[in-house]
Amino acid sequence: MSENPALDMLTEEIMHFVEERDWLQYHTPRNLAAALSVEAGELLELFTWENPSFQDIERNPEMRARMEEEMADVMIYLLEMFCLLNSDPVEAVRRKMEVNARKYPVELARGRADKYGLAKERNVGGGGG
Ligand SMILES: [Mg+2]
């Protein structure tokens, strides 16, 4: 459970959907991580050989709807995984944002896209996002 009622309700709906279908037996950590990765791949697939801006996508209702659908698939799996781990997604994201802020201080990272190079310079390791 998180401190966010809307997120909690959404998670309850997702878990109800899964339990109603007796799918929990298949939802191991590895299987859910694989499914999450597949859905992230489906999101990426929308951009095969294309690199539209967010503004371009907003002007294209069909593309926007397809993108929302794949982002929702990713979020559904993430929320289920947080729930099954008895972990608070809001707290986990906050903790990771604090790590990211220490790893990439504004004065060094601002305007730089080469986060791996930056991490290497600071000797904090670039992997793990
Ligand atoms: Mg999908």
Tab-separated table of C-alpha atoms and ligand atoms in Angstrom:
chain	number	residue	atom	x	y	z
A	1	MET	CA	0.000	0.000	0.000
A	2	SER	CA	1.201	3.485	-0.817
A	3	GLU	CA	0.303	6.914	0.498
A	4	ASN	CA	-1.523	7.530	-2.776
A	5	PRO	CA	-5.207	6.429	-2.718
A	6	ALA	CA	-5.589	6.534	-6.514
A	7	LEU	CA	-2.540	4.328	-6.962
A	8	ASP	CA	-3.813	1.949	-4.267
A	9	MET	CA	-7.234	1.664	-5.953
A	10	LEU	CA	-5.574	1.014	-9.299
A	11	THR	CA	-3.410	-1.703	-7.747
A	12	GLU	CA	-6.488	-3.291	-6.149
A	13	GLU	CA	-8.244	-3.348	-9.536
A	14	ILE	CA	-5.203	-4.962	-11.152
A	15	MET	CA	-4.921	-7.610	-8.416
A	16	HIS	CA	-8.666	-8.308	-8.602
A	17	PHE	CA	-8.342	-8.820	-12.374
A	18	VAL	CA	-5.447	-11.251	-11.873
A	19	GLU	CA	-7.017	-13.175	-8.971
A	20	GLU	CA	-10.384	-13.500	-10.752
A	21	ARG	CA	-8.567	-15.319	-13.562
A	22	ASP	CA	-6.432	-17.417	-11.205
A	23	TRP	CA	-3.293	-16.096	-12.880
A	24	LEU	CA	-1.304	-15.468	-9.711
A	25	GLN	CA	0.127	-18.983	-10.002
A	26	TYR	CA	1.940	-17.840	-13.177
A	27	HIS	CA	3.027	-14.447	-11.877
A	28	THR	CA	6.448	-15.268	-10.488
A	29	PRO	CA	9.025	-12.479	-10.213
A	30	ARG	CA	10.852	-13.756	-13.305
A	31	ASN	CA	7.662	-14.136	-15.375
A	32	LEU	CA	6.461	-10.663	-14.456
A	33	ALA	CA	9.869	-9.120	-15.185
A	34	ALA	CA	9.803	-10.854	-18.584
A	35	ALA	CA	6.267	-9.635	-19.316
A	36	LEU	CA	7.242	-6.108	-18.265
A	37	SER	CA	10.208	-6.213	-20.621
A	38	VAL	CA	7.990	-7.426	-23.483
A	39	GLU	CA	5.556	-4.555	-22.905
A	40	ALA	CA	8.434	-2.047	-22.800
A	41	GLY	CA	9.547	-3.579	-26.105
A	42	GLU	CA	6.051	-3.079	-27.528
A	43	LEU	CA	6.277	0.581	-26.517
A	44	LEU	CA	9.637	0.887	-28.271
A	45	GLU	CA	8.304	-0.937	-31.334
A	46	LEU	CA	5.911	1.964	-31.965
A	47	PHE	CA	8.961	4.062	-32.829
A	48	THR	CA	10.646	1.681	-35.254
A	49	TRP	CA	12.474	3.938	-37.723
A	50	GLU	CA	10.594	6.953	-36.408
A	51	ASN	CA	11.564	9.552	-33.834
A	52	PRO	CA	8.561	11.843	-33.342
A	53	SER	CA	8.440	14.525	-30.658
A	54	PHE	CA	5.823	14.442	-27.884
A	55	GLN	CA	4.119	17.322	-29.683
A	56	ASP	CA	3.973	15.254	-32.900
A	57	ILE	CA	2.382	12.375	-30.980
A	58	GLU	CA	-0.149	14.637	-29.268
A	59	ARG	CA	-1.313	15.751	-32.709
A	60	ASN	CA	-1.743	12.095	-33.758
A	61	PRO	CA	-4.632	10.604	-31.714
A	62	GLU	CA	-4.049	7.062	-32.978
A	63	MET	CA	-0.349	7.102	-32.112
A	64	ARG	CA	-1.082	8.697	-28.751
A	65	ALA	CA	-3.660	5.993	-27.928
A	66	ARG	CA	-1.247	3.198	-28.898
A	67	MET	CA	1.493	4.756	-26.795
A	68	GLU	CA	-0.825	5.141	-23.793
A	69	GLU	CA	-1.878	1.507	-24.152
A	70	GLU	CA	1.697	0.189	-24.029
A	71	MET	CA	2.657	2.547	-21.180
A	72	ALA	CA	-0.384	1.257	-19.279
A	73	ASP	CA	0.728	-2.348	-19.870
A	74	VAL	CA	4.133	-1.493	-18.390
A	75	MET	CA	2.554	0.265	-15.408
A	76	ILE	CA	0.127	-2.599	-14.750
A	77	TYR	CA	2.993	-5.074	-14.423
A	78	LEU	CA	5.022	-2.665	-12.305
A	79	LEU	CA	2.148	-2.045	-9.893
A	80	GLU	CA	1.460	-5.776	-9.609
A	81	MET	CA	5.133	-6.447	-8.858
A	82	PHE	CA	5.221	-3.726	-6.179
A	83	CYS	CA	2.061	-5.207	-4.665
A	84	LEU	CA	3.302	-8.813	-4.612
A	85	LEU	CA	6.551	-7.602	-3.057
A	86	ASN	CA	4.572	-5.740	-0.374
A	87	SER	CA	6.495	-2.674	-1.459
A	88	ASP	CA	5.346	0.946	-1.764
A	89	PRO	CA	5.917	2.228	-5.319
A	90	VAL	CA	5.823	5.884	-4.232
A	91	GLU	CA	8.485	5.294	-1.593
A	92	ALA	CA	10.619	3.187	-3.951
A	93	VAL	CA	10.568	5.870	-6.649
A	94	ARG	CA	11.415	8.562	-4.098
A	95	ARG	CA	14.352	6.510	-2.771
A	96	LYS	CA	15.648	5.938	-6.298
A	97	MET	CA	15.261	9.626	-7.195
A	98	GLU	CA	17.410	10.476	-4.170
A	99	VAL	CA	20.059	8.026	-5.402
A	100	ASN	CA	19.852	9.547	-8.895
A	101	ALA	CA	20.190	13.071	-7.485
A	102	ARG	CA	23.380	12.073	-5.627
A	103	LYS	CA	24.711	10.250	-8.671
A	104	TYR	CA	23.990	13.107	-11.075
A	105	PRO	CA	24.280	16.427	-9.228
A	106	VAL	CA	22.769	19.338	-11.145
A	107	GLU	CA	26.046	21.261	-11.285
A	108	LEU	CA	27.729	18.387	-13.116
A	109	ALA	CA	24.881	16.777	-15.027
A	110	ARG	CA	22.900	19.771	-16.262
A	111	GLY	CA	22.581	19.713	-20.042
A	112	ARG	CA	24.660	16.560	-20.408
A	113	ALA	CA	23.233	13.455	-22.043
A	114	ASP	CA	26.342	11.310	-21.485
A	115	LYS	CA	25.315	9.986	-18.088
A	116	TYR	CA	27.611	6.976	-18.365
A	117	GLY	CA	30.591	9.202	-19.101
A	118	LEU	CA	29.618	11.452	-16.214
A	119	ALA	CA	29.283	8.528	-13.827
A	120	LYS	CA	32.670	7.202	-14.954
A	121	GLU	CA	34.292	10.603	-14.313
A	122	ARG	CA	32.842	10.588	-10.821
A	123	ASN	CA	33.720	6.906	-10.382
A	124	VAL	CA	30.214	5.934	-9.218
A	125	GLY	CA	29.401	3.430	-11.940
A	126	GLY	CA	27.111	4.132	-14.841
A	127	GLY	CA	24.896	1.087	-14.894
A	128	GLY	CA	21.501	0.521	-13.441
A	129	GLY	CA	19.861	3.714	-14.673
B	1	MG	MG	1.114	-4.363	-24.903
